[in-house]
Amino acid sequence: MRRRAFDFRRPARRRWVLECRVLMVPCLLGLLVLLLLITSRDRDLRSVPLAAKTYLNSAISIPQGLNITDEMLNANSVTRQLVDQISLAKAYLVIAKESNNLQFAGDLRTQIQNTQALLSTAATRRYPLSTEESETAIHNMAVLLYQAQQLRYDTATSLMKMKGQVQSLEDKSKAEAEKSTKFGQIAAEELPKALYCFGMRLIMDWFKRPNPERRISYAPHYLEKLRDNNLQHFCIFSDNILAVSVVINSTTTNSKHPHQLVFHLVTDEVNYIPMRAWFSMNSMGEATIEIQKVEDFSWLNASYVPVLKQLQDANTQNFYFSGNKDNKTPIKFRNPKYLSMLNHLRFYIPELFPALNKIVFLDDDVIVQKDLSDLFSIDLNGNVMGAVETCMETFHRFHKYLNFSHPLIRDHFDPDACGWAFGMNVIDLTEWRRRNVTGIYHYWQERNADHTLWKLGTLPPGLLSFYGLVQRLDPKWHVLGLGYTNVDPSLISEGAVLHYNGNMKPWLKIGMEKYRGLWDIYVDYSHPLLQQCFVH
């Protein structure tokens, strides 16, 4: 084949390159014009006043005939998009204020208010937003959110600012919760006016009676019942007459054998007369009731009772009433009720009732809605006490009540051992005496004179004194929490004893309304004395 000369190829290549260059010039000019148009459009969009901006996307469709709740649940919800925009705009509003960009903050605030008003109107009229309304609202808010990004309110900055705001809100929430606890504690400690009135009326009624009617003569069979171990004995230590009346009334009402019930009440000198007056004028069926006052037990003195000696100490009293001014001790542990010996009598039950072998201890903030006869036949398997455990969650284990940094506690007890509840307890008094539980209690109280083993209250020393001596009972026997939390309705319906532990007692105005009715069933508000003091 004949080959072309070298001189004929170069001119062809030059023409091709020249043609390419000619074609590239208009292309580059076109791209430049396009970029200028896009830049100009964005600049115009940002410079247009907020009220004059229009939404360019017409692809949004609003479902017709839906209420605001249905519209929010829709996967393509415009309302949900607006709510999300409002949430983000609120975060940017905080950042704008902190950055001293007050003009932009004002624009955000105005748009947030306008959008909220629009959503409120839609909710009120029960008809979804129109296409025009939603397009305008979403667009106007989107422009502001875009401007926020241009102001470098980026994600990292927003997260940091929002984290600070969350921390601030958590601190405020914690402070408010502490205030609420404090005020609730104060309300729980104060004697309600109605109960004070009730006690005074009882005293007045008692002293209006002729002397013979004020004397109570105990028949021989009555005294025999107080020591008869074939009967069902209960003990209650309280200064609340109405609460004790509810406990006894509910127990006898739901008992299959009320004539076998014997109640041993111990109160203080102030409430002794009104309590005697109330139970002398109100029969509790066939039940036997004994009333004593703690001041009559001469053996309960500071030389024998370590806690009584501590309670008389000025530093201990200052701790209860001022909390040592360190704000580290929760207020619930500084309740002056712990200064009352009535609260500590539960550790001296065998000495209070030396003739008895078994007894059931009841707090005054419980109601009984089942027959309790079977409690007296429960086999405690050699243990001293039967109680319902409260260790379903970690909060109620030993390490939450006791100071395990102290060697005396750390070396003798398991921090994960289950806690249990005072309030309804079956007690084998014979086994108690044999194990010398009261002596164990004294030992630990003496070691805790400086409050280093536990704070205050009766449950921590109870956990120590009865450690390894508690028989677990079926939780249905004792349902807790009606005075501070929500309780499963099925537990309430099946529970034998319902406990209003916590500050919200049913006789207080702060009591939980949903559970007060269970307590009110056993109060006869038609009684003349109650009518004079209680508005029901």
Coordinates of C-alpha atoms in Angstrom, one line a residue:
M1 CA 0.0 0.0 0.0
R2 CA 1.2 3.5 -0.8
R3 CA 1.9 5.5 2.2
R4 CA 1.0 9.2 2.6
A5 CA 3.8 11.7 3.0
F6 CA 4.4 13.1 6.4
D7 CA 3.5 16.7 5.3
F8 CA -0.1 15.7 4.5
R9 CA -1.0 14.6 8.1
R10 CA -0.1 17.7 10.3
P11 CA -2.5 20.1 8.6
A12 CA -5.5 17.7 9.3
R13 CA -4.7 17.5 13.0
R14 CA -4.5 21.2 13.3
R15 CA -7.9 21.7 11.8
W16 CA -9.5 19.2 14.3
V17 CA -8.0 20.9 17.3
L18 CA -9.1 24.3 16.1
E19 CA -12.7 23.1 15.6
C20 CA -12.8 21.7 19.2
R21 CA -11.6 25.0 20.6
V22 CA -14.3 26.9 18.7
L23 CA -17.0 24.6 20.1
M24 CA -15.7 24.8 23.7
V25 CA -16.1 28.6 23.9
P26 CA -19.9 28.6 23.7
C27 CA -20.2 25.7 26.1
L28 CA -18.1 27.5 28.7
L29 CA -20.1 30.7 28.2
G30 CA -23.3 28.8 28.7
L31 CA -22.1 27.2 31.9
L32 CA -21.0 30.6 33.2
V33 CA -24.4 32.1 32.4
L34 CA -26.1 29.2 34.1
L35 CA -24.0 29.6 37.3
L36 CA -24.8 33.4 37.3
L37 CA -28.5 32.7 37.0
I38 CA -28.5 30.2 39.9
T39 CA -26.4 32.5 42.1
S40 CA -28.7 35.4 41.2
R41 CA -31.8 33.3 42.0
D42 CA -30.5 32.3 45.4
R43 CA -29.5 35.9 46.2
D44 CA -33.0 37.1 45.2
L45 CA -34.6 34.4 47.2
R46 CA -32.7 35.4 50.4
S47 CA -33.3 39.1 49.9
V48 CA -37.1 38.9 49.4
P49 CA -39.1 39.9 52.5
L50 CA -40.5 36.9 54.4
A51 CA -44.1 37.8 53.7
A52 CA -43.5 38.0 50.0
K53 CA -41.7 34.6 49.5
T54 CA -43.7 31.9 47.8
Y55 CA -43.2 28.2 47.9
L56 CA -42.0 26.8 44.6
N57 CA -42.7 23.1 45.2
S58 CA -46.3 22.2 44.2
A59 CA -45.9 18.5 44.8
I60 CA -47.4 18.5 48.3
S61 CA -50.9 17.1 48.6
I62 CA -53.0 17.4 51.7
P63 CA -55.4 14.5 52.5
Q64 CA -58.9 15.9 52.8
G65 CA -61.4 15.1 55.5
L66 CA -59.0 14.1 58.3
N67 CA -58.8 15.5 61.8
I68 CA -55.4 16.7 63.1
T69 CA -54.6 13.5 64.9
D70 CA -55.1 11.4 61.9
E71 CA -53.1 13.8 59.8
M72 CA -50.2 13.6 62.3
L73 CA -50.2 9.8 62.0
N74 CA -50.1 9.9 58.2
A75 CA -46.8 8.8 56.8
N76 CA -46.8 11.9 54.5
S77 CA -48.0 14.2 57.2
V78 CA -47.6 18.0 56.5
T79 CA -48.5 18.7 60.0
R80 CA -45.7 16.5 61.3
Q81 CA -43.3 18.3 59.0
L82 CA -44.4 21.6 60.4
V83 CA -44.0 20.4 64.0
D84 CA -40.5 19.1 63.2
Q85 CA -39.6 22.5 61.7
I86 CA -40.9 24.3 64.8
S87 CA -38.8 22.0 67.1
L88 CA -35.7 22.8 65.0
A89 CA -36.6 26.5 64.9
K90 CA -36.9 26.7 68.7
A91 CA -33.4 25.3 69.0
Y92 CA -32.0 27.9 66.5
L93 CA -34.0 30.6 68.4
V94 CA -32.0 29.8 71.6
I95 CA -28.7 29.8 69.7
A96 CA -29.6 33.1 68.0
K97 CA -30.3 34.7 71.4
E98 CA -27.1 33.5 72.8
S99 CA -25.3 34.8 69.7
N100 CA -27.0 38.2 70.3
N101 CA -28.6 38.0 66.8
L102 CA -31.8 39.5 68.0
Q103 CA -33.2 40.4 64.6
F104 CA -33.0 36.8 63.4
A105 CA -34.3 35.6 66.7
G106 CA -37.3 37.8 66.3
D107 CA -37.9 36.5 62.8
L108 CA -37.7 32.9 64.1
R109 CA -40.1 33.7 67.0
T110 CA -42.6 35.3 64.7
Q111 CA -42.6 32.4 62.3
I112 CA -42.9 29.9 65.1
Q113 CA -45.9 31.7 66.5
N114 CA -47.5 32.0 63.1
T115 CA -47.0 28.3 62.4
Q116 CA -48.3 27.3 65.8
A117 CA -51.3 29.5 65.3
L118 CA -51.9 27.9 61.9
L119 CA -51.8 24.4 63.4
S120 CA -54.0 25.4 66.3
T121 CA -56.6 26.8 63.8
A122 CA -56.5 23.5 61.9
A123 CA -57.0 21.5 65.0
T124 CA -59.8 23.7 66.2
R125 CA -61.7 23.5 62.9
R126 CA -61.0 19.8 62.7
Y127 CA -60.0 20.1 59.0
P128 CA -56.5 19.6 57.6
L129 CA -54.4 22.5 56.2
S130 CA -55.0 23.5 52.7
T131 CA -52.3 23.2 50.0
E132 CA -51.8 27.0 50.0
E133 CA -51.5 27.2 53.8
S134 CA -49.1 24.3 54.1
E135 CA -46.9 25.4 51.2
T136 CA -46.6 28.9 52.5
A137 CA -45.9 27.8 56.1
I138 CA -43.3 25.1 55.2
H139 CA -41.6 27.4 52.7
N140 CA -41.3 30.4 55.1
M141 CA -39.9 28.2 57.9
A142 CA -37.5 26.5 55.5
V143 CA -36.1 29.8 54.4
L144 CA -35.3 30.7 58.0
L145 CA -33.8 27.4 58.7
Y146 CA -31.6 27.8 55.6
Q147 CA -30.5 31.2 56.9
A148 CA -29.7 29.6 60.2
Q149 CA -27.4 27.2 58.4
Q150 CA -25.8 30.1 56.6
L151 CA -25.1 31.8 59.9
R152 CA -23.1 28.6 60.8
Y153 CA -25.7 27.2 63.2
D154 CA -24.5 23.9 62.1
T155 CA -25.3 20.5 63.5
A156 CA -22.3 20.3 65.9
T157 CA -23.0 23.8 67.3
S158 CA -26.7 23.0 67.6
L159 CA -26.1 19.8 69.4
M160 CA -23.6 21.5 71.8
K161 CA -26.1 24.3 72.5
M162 CA -29.0 22.0 72.9
K163 CA -27.0 19.7 75.2
G164 CA -26.4 22.7 77.4
Q165 CA -30.1 23.6 77.4
V166 CA -31.0 20.0 78.3
Q167 CA -28.6 20.1 81.2
S168 CA -30.1 23.3 82.4
L169 CA -33.6 21.9 82.1
E170 CA -32.5 18.8 84.0
D171 CA -31.0 20.9 86.8
K172 CA -34.2 23.0 87.0
S173 CA -36.3 19.8 87.0
K174 CA -34.2 18.3 89.8
A175 CA -34.5 21.5 91.8
E176 CA -38.3 21.5 91.4
A177 CA -38.5 17.8 92.3
E178 CA -36.6 18.5 95.5
K179 CA -39.0 21.3 96.3
S180 CA -42.0 19.1 95.6
T181 CA -40.5 16.4 97.9
K182 CA -39.9 18.9 100.6
F183 CA -43.3 20.4 100.5
G184 CA -44.9 17.0 100.3
Q185 CA -42.9 15.9 103.3
I186 CA -44.1 19.1 105.2
A187 CA -47.7 18.4 104.2
A188 CA -47.4 14.8 105.4
E189 CA -45.9 15.8 108.7
E190 CA -48.5 18.4 109.6
L191 CA -51.6 17.2 111.5
P192 CA -54.6 17.9 109.3
K193 CA -57.2 20.3 110.8
A194 CA -59.9 17.7 110.5
L195 CA -58.0 15.2 112.5
Y196 CA -57.1 17.8 115.1
C197 CA -60.8 18.7 115.3
F198 CA -61.7 15.0 115.6
G199 CA -59.4 14.5 118.5
M200 CA -60.6 17.6 120.3
R201 CA -64.3 16.6 119.8
L202 CA -63.6 13.2 121.3
I203 CA -61.9 14.6 124.3
M204 CA -64.8 17.0 124.9
D205 CA -67.3 14.2 124.5
W206 CA -65.4 12.0 126.9
F207 CA -65.3 14.5 129.7
K208 CA -69.0 15.4 129.3
R209 CA -69.9 11.9 130.3
P210 CA -70.7 11.0 133.9
N211 CA -67.8 9.5 135.8
P212 CA -69.2 5.9 135.7
E213 CA -69.5 6.0 131.9
R214 CA -65.8 7.1 131.7
R215 CA -64.7 4.1 133.6
I216 CA -64.0 1.0 131.7
S217 CA -64.3 -2.2 133.7
Y218 CA -62.4 -5.1 132.2
A219 CA -64.3 -8.4 132.6
P220 CA -62.3 -11.5 133.4
H221 CA -63.1 -13.1 130.0
Y222 CA -61.8 -9.8 128.4
L223 CA -58.4 -10.1 130.1
E224 CA -58.2 -13.8 129.2
K225 CA -58.7 -13.0 125.5
L226 CA -55.7 -10.7 125.7
R227 CA -53.5 -13.7 126.5
D228 CA -55.3 -16.5 124.7
N229 CA -52.9 -17.9 122.0
N230 CA -55.7 -19.7 120.3
L231 CA -57.0 -16.3 119.1
Q232 CA -55.7 -14.1 116.3
H233 CA -53.7 -11.2 117.8
F234 CA -52.8 -8.0 116.0
C235 CA -50.7 -5.0 117.2
I236 CA -50.9 -1.4 116.0
F237 CA -48.7 1.5 117.2
S238 CA -50.1 4.9 116.3
D239 CA -51.3 8.3 117.3
N240 CA -53.8 8.6 114.4
I241 CA -57.2 7.6 115.8
L242 CA -59.1 7.6 112.5
A243 CA -56.4 5.6 110.7
V244 CA -56.4 2.9 113.4
S245 CA -60.1 2.8 113.3
V246 CA -59.9 2.1 109.5
V247 CA -57.4 -0.7 110.0
I248 CA -59.5 -2.4 112.7
N249 CA -62.8 -1.9 110.8
S250 CA -61.4 -3.3 107.5
T251 CA -59.9 -6.3 109.3
T252 CA -63.0 -7.2 111.1
T253 CA -65.3 -6.5 108.1
N254 CA -63.4 -9.0 106.0
S255 CA -62.7 -11.6 108.6
K256 CA -64.5 -15.0 108.6
H257 CA -64.2 -15.2 112.4
P258 CA -64.3 -11.6 113.8
H259 CA -64.9 -12.9 117.3
Q260 CA -61.4 -14.4 117.3
L261 CA -59.7 -11.1 116.6
V262 CA -57.8 -9.3 119.3
F263 CA -56.3 -5.8 118.6
H264 CA -53.5 -4.5 120.9
L265 CA -53.3 -0.7 120.4
V266 CA -50.5 1.4 121.8
T267 CA -50.6 5.2 121.5
D268 CA -49.1 8.2 123.3
E269 CA -50.5 10.1 126.2
V270 CA -52.0 12.9 124.1
N271 CA -54.2 10.5 122.1
Y272 CA -54.9 8.0 124.8
I273 CA -58.1 9.5 126.0
P274 CA -59.6 10.3 122.6
M275 CA -58.7 6.9 121.3
R276 CA -60.4 5.2 124.3
A277 CA -63.4 7.5 123.8
W278 CA -63.8 6.6 120.1
F279 CA -63.6 2.8 120.6
S280 CA -65.8 2.9 123.7
M281 CA -68.6 4.6 121.7
N282 CA -68.0 2.5 118.5
S283 CA -68.2 -1.2 118.5
M284 CA -66.0 -3.1 116.1
G285 CA -68.2 -6.1 115.9
E286 CA -67.1 -9.0 118.1
A287 CA -63.4 -8.0 118.1
T288 CA -61.5 -7.4 121.3
I289 CA -59.6 -4.1 121.6
E290 CA -56.9 -3.3 124.1
I291 CA -55.6 0.3 124.3
Q292 CA -52.4 1.3 126.1
K293 CA -50.1 4.3 126.2
V294 CA -46.3 4.1 125.7
E295 CA -45.6 6.2 128.7
D296 CA -46.9 3.4 131.0
F297 CA -44.0 1.1 130.0
S298 CA -41.5 2.2 132.6
W299 CA -38.9 -0.2 131.3
L300 CA -38.7 1.8 128.1
N301 CA -36.1 4.2 129.3
A302 CA -32.8 5.6 128.0
S303 CA -30.7 3.1 130.1
Y304 CA -32.3 0.2 128.3
V305 CA -33.2 1.5 124.9
P306 CA -30.2 2.8 122.9
V307 CA -32.4 4.6 120.4
L308 CA -34.3 6.5 123.1
K309 CA -31.0 7.8 124.5
Q310 CA -30.0 8.9 120.9
L311 CA -33.4 10.5 120.4
Q312 CA -32.9 12.6 123.5
D313 CA -29.5 13.7 122.2
A314 CA -29.3 17.4 121.1
N315 CA -27.2 16.6 118.1
T316 CA -29.6 13.9 116.9
Q317 CA -32.6 16.2 117.3
N318 CA -30.7 18.9 115.4
F319 CA -30.0 16.3 112.6
Y320 CA -33.7 15.5 112.3
F321 CA -34.9 19.1 112.2
S322 CA -32.0 20.8 110.3
G323 CA -30.4 17.9 108.5
N324 CA -27.0 19.2 109.7
K325 CA -27.4 22.0 107.1
D326 CA -25.4 19.9 104.6
N327 CA -28.3 19.3 102.2
K328 CA -26.8 15.8 101.6
T329 CA -29.3 13.8 103.6
P330 CA -32.7 13.3 101.8
I331 CA -35.5 15.1 103.6
K332 CA -37.5 11.8 104.0
F333 CA -34.7 10.7 106.4
R334 CA -35.1 13.9 108.5
N335 CA -38.7 13.3 109.3
P336 CA -39.4 14.3 113.0
K337 CA -41.7 11.3 113.2
Y338 CA -38.6 9.2 113.9
L339 CA -38.3 11.0 117.2
S340 CA -41.4 9.3 118.4
M341 CA -40.9 6.1 120.4
L342 CA -44.1 4.8 118.8
N343 CA -42.1 4.3 115.6
H344 CA -39.5 2.1 117.4
L345 CA -41.9 -0.1 119.5
R346 CA -41.9 -2.7 116.8
F347 CA -38.6 -3.9 118.1
Y348 CA -40.0 -4.6 121.6
I349 CA -43.1 -6.5 120.7
P350 CA -42.1 -9.7 122.7
E351 CA -41.7 -7.5 125.8
L352 CA -44.9 -5.6 125.2
F353 CA -46.9 -8.9 125.0
P354 CA -45.0 -11.5 127.1
A355 CA -47.9 -14.0 127.1
L356 CA -48.2 -14.2 123.3
N357 CA -46.5 -16.7 121.0
K358 CA -47.5 -15.2 117.6
I359 CA -48.8 -11.8 116.4
V360 CA -49.4 -9.9 113.2
F361 CA -47.9 -6.4 113.1
L362 CA -50.0 -3.8 111.1
D363 CA -49.0 -0.2 110.3
D364 CA -51.8 2.4 110.6
D365 CA -51.6 3.3 106.9
V366 CA -53.0 0.0 105.6
I367 CA -56.4 -1.4 104.9
V368 CA -57.3 -5.1 105.0
Q369 CA -59.6 -6.4 102.2
K370 CA -59.2 -10.2 102.7
D371 CA -59.5 -12.6 105.6
L372 CA -56.1 -12.9 107.4
S373 CA -56.8 -16.1 109.3
D374 CA -54.3 -18.1 107.2
L375 CA -51.4 -15.9 108.3
F376 CA -51.5 -17.5 111.7
S377 CA -51.0 -21.0 110.3
I378 CA -48.2 -20.1 107.9
D379 CA -45.0 -22.1 108.5
L380 CA -42.1 -19.7 109.0
N381 CA -39.6 -22.6 108.8
G382 CA -37.9 -21.6 112.0
N383 CA -37.6 -17.9 111.1
V384 CA -38.7 -15.1 113.3
M385 CA -40.7 -13.0 110.9
G386 CA -42.7 -13.4 107.7
A387 CA -42.6 -10.5 105.3
V388 CA -43.1 -9.6 101.6
E389 CA -39.8 -9.0 99.8
T390 CA -39.3 -5.8 97.8
C391 CA -36.3 -6.7 95.8
M392 CA -38.0 -6.9 92.4
E393 CA -35.8 -4.0 91.4
T394 CA -32.3 -3.0 92.5
F395 CA -33.5 0.0 94.5
H396 CA -34.8 -2.2 97.3
R397 CA -31.7 -4.2 98.0
F398 CA -29.5 -3.8 101.1
H399 CA -26.9 -1.5 99.4
K400 CA -29.6 1.2 99.0
Y401 CA -30.3 1.3 102.7
L402 CA -26.9 0.7 104.4
N403 CA -23.5 2.2 104.2
F404 CA -21.4 -0.6 102.7
S405 CA -18.3 1.5 102.8
H406 CA -18.2 0.9 106.5
P407 CA -16.4 -2.4 107.4
L408 CA -19.0 -3.4 110.0
I409 CA -21.6 -3.5 107.2
R410 CA -19.4 -4.7 104.4
D411 CA -18.0 -7.7 106.4
H412 CA -21.4 -9.0 107.7
F413 CA -24.0 -8.4 105.0
D414 CA -24.6 -9.0 101.3
P415 CA -25.2 -5.7 99.4
D416 CA -27.5 -7.5 97.0
A417 CA -29.7 -9.1 99.7
C418 CA -33.4 -8.6 99.2
G419 CA -35.1 -5.9 101.3
W420 CA -38.5 -6.5 102.7
A421 CA -41.4 -4.3 104.0
F422 CA -42.6 -3.4 107.4
G423 CA -46.4 -2.8 107.5
M424 CA -47.8 -6.3 107.6
N425 CA -45.6 -8.8 109.3
V426 CA -46.2 -12.2 110.9
I427 CA -44.0 -12.6 113.9
D428 CA -43.1 -15.7 115.9
L429 CA -42.5 -14.3 119.3
T430 CA -41.2 -17.5 120.8
E431 CA -38.5 -17.7 118.1
W432 CA -37.8 -14.0 118.5
R433 CA -37.1 -14.5 122.2
R434 CA -34.9 -17.5 121.5
R435 CA -32.9 -15.7 118.9
N436 CA -32.6 -12.5 121.1
V437 CA -33.5 -10.3 118.1
T438 CA -34.0 -7.3 120.5
G439 CA -30.5 -7.7 121.7
I440 CA -29.2 -7.8 118.1
Y441 CA -31.2 -4.6 117.4
H442 CA -29.6 -2.9 120.5
Y443 CA -26.1 -3.9 119.2
W444 CA -26.6 -2.3 115.9
Q445 CA -28.3 0.8 117.3
E446 CA -25.3 1.4 119.6
R447 CA -22.9 1.0 116.7
N448 CA -24.8 3.6 114.7
A449 CA -24.8 6.4 117.3
D450 CA -23.0 8.6 114.9
H451 CA -25.3 7.7 111.9
T452 CA -22.5 6.2 109.9
L453 CA -24.0 2.7 109.3
W454 CA -27.3 4.1 108.0
K455 CA -29.2 7.3 108.0
L456 CA -32.5 7.3 109.8
G457 CA -35.7 5.3 110.0
T458 CA -36.7 1.8 111.3
L459 CA -36.2 -0.3 108.1
P460 CA -32.4 -0.3 108.0
P461 CA -32.0 -1.5 111.6
G462 CA -34.8 -4.0 110.9
L463 CA -32.9 -5.4 107.9
L464 CA -29.8 -5.9 110.2
S465 CA -31.7 -7.3 113.2
F466 CA -33.7 -9.8 111.2
Y467 CA -31.0 -10.7 108.7
G468 CA -31.3 -14.4 107.8
L469 CA -34.4 -14.6 110.0
V470 CA -37.2 -13.6 107.5
Q471 CA -39.5 -16.0 105.7
R472 CA -40.7 -14.7 102.3
L473 CA -44.4 -14.3 102.0
D474 CA -46.6 -14.3 98.9
P475 CA -46.7 -10.7 97.6
K476 CA -50.5 -10.9 97.5
W477 CA -50.5 -10.7 101.3
H478 CA -49.0 -7.2 101.3
V479 CA -49.3 -4.8 98.3
L480 CA -47.3 -1.6 98.7
G481 CA -47.1 1.8 96.9
L482 CA -50.6 3.3 97.2
G483 CA -49.1 6.4 98.9
Y484 CA -46.6 7.4 96.3
T485 CA -46.9 5.5 92.9
N486 CA -49.3 3.8 90.5
V487 CA -50.1 0.2 91.4
D488 CA -51.2 -2.5 89.0
P489 CA -55.0 -2.8 89.4
S490 CA -54.8 -6.6 89.4
L491 CA -52.4 -6.5 92.4
I492 CA -54.8 -4.3 94.3
S493 CA -57.8 -6.5 93.6
E494 CA -55.9 -9.6 94.7
G495 CA -54.1 -8.1 97.6
A496 CA -55.0 -8.9 101.2
V497 CA -53.4 -5.8 102.8
L498 CA -53.0 -2.6 100.8
H499 CA -50.3 -0.3 102.2
Y500 CA -50.4 3.5 101.6
N501 CA -46.7 3.8 102.3
G502 CA -45.3 7.2 101.1
N503 CA -46.3 10.8 101.8
M504 CA -49.7 10.7 100.1
K505 CA -51.8 9.2 102.9
P506 CA -55.5 8.8 102.2
W507 CA -56.5 11.1 105.1
L508 CA -54.4 14.0 103.6
K509 CA -55.4 16.4 100.9
I510 CA -52.3 15.3 99.0
G511 CA -53.5 11.7 99.0
M512 CA -53.9 10.0 95.7
E513 CA -57.5 10.4 94.6
K514 CA -57.6 7.1 92.7
Y515 CA -56.9 5.1 95.9
R516 CA -58.6 7.2 98.5
G517 CA -62.0 5.5 97.8
L518 CA -60.6 2.1 98.9
W519 CA -59.8 3.7 102.3
D520 CA -63.1 5.8 102.6
I521 CA -65.1 2.6 102.4
Y522 CA -64.2 1.9 106.0
V523 CA -64.9 5.4 107.3
D524 CA -68.5 6.2 108.5
Y525 CA -68.7 9.9 107.5
S526 CA -72.3 10.0 108.7
H527 CA -71.1 9.7 112.4
P528 CA -71.9 13.0 114.2
L529 CA -68.3 13.6 115.3
L530 CA -67.0 13.0 111.8
Q531 CA -69.6 15.2 110.3
Q532 CA -68.5 18.1 112.5
C533 CA -64.9 17.9 111.3
F534 CA -64.8 16.3 107.8
V535 CA -66.2 17.7 104.6
H536 CA -66.9 14.7 102.5

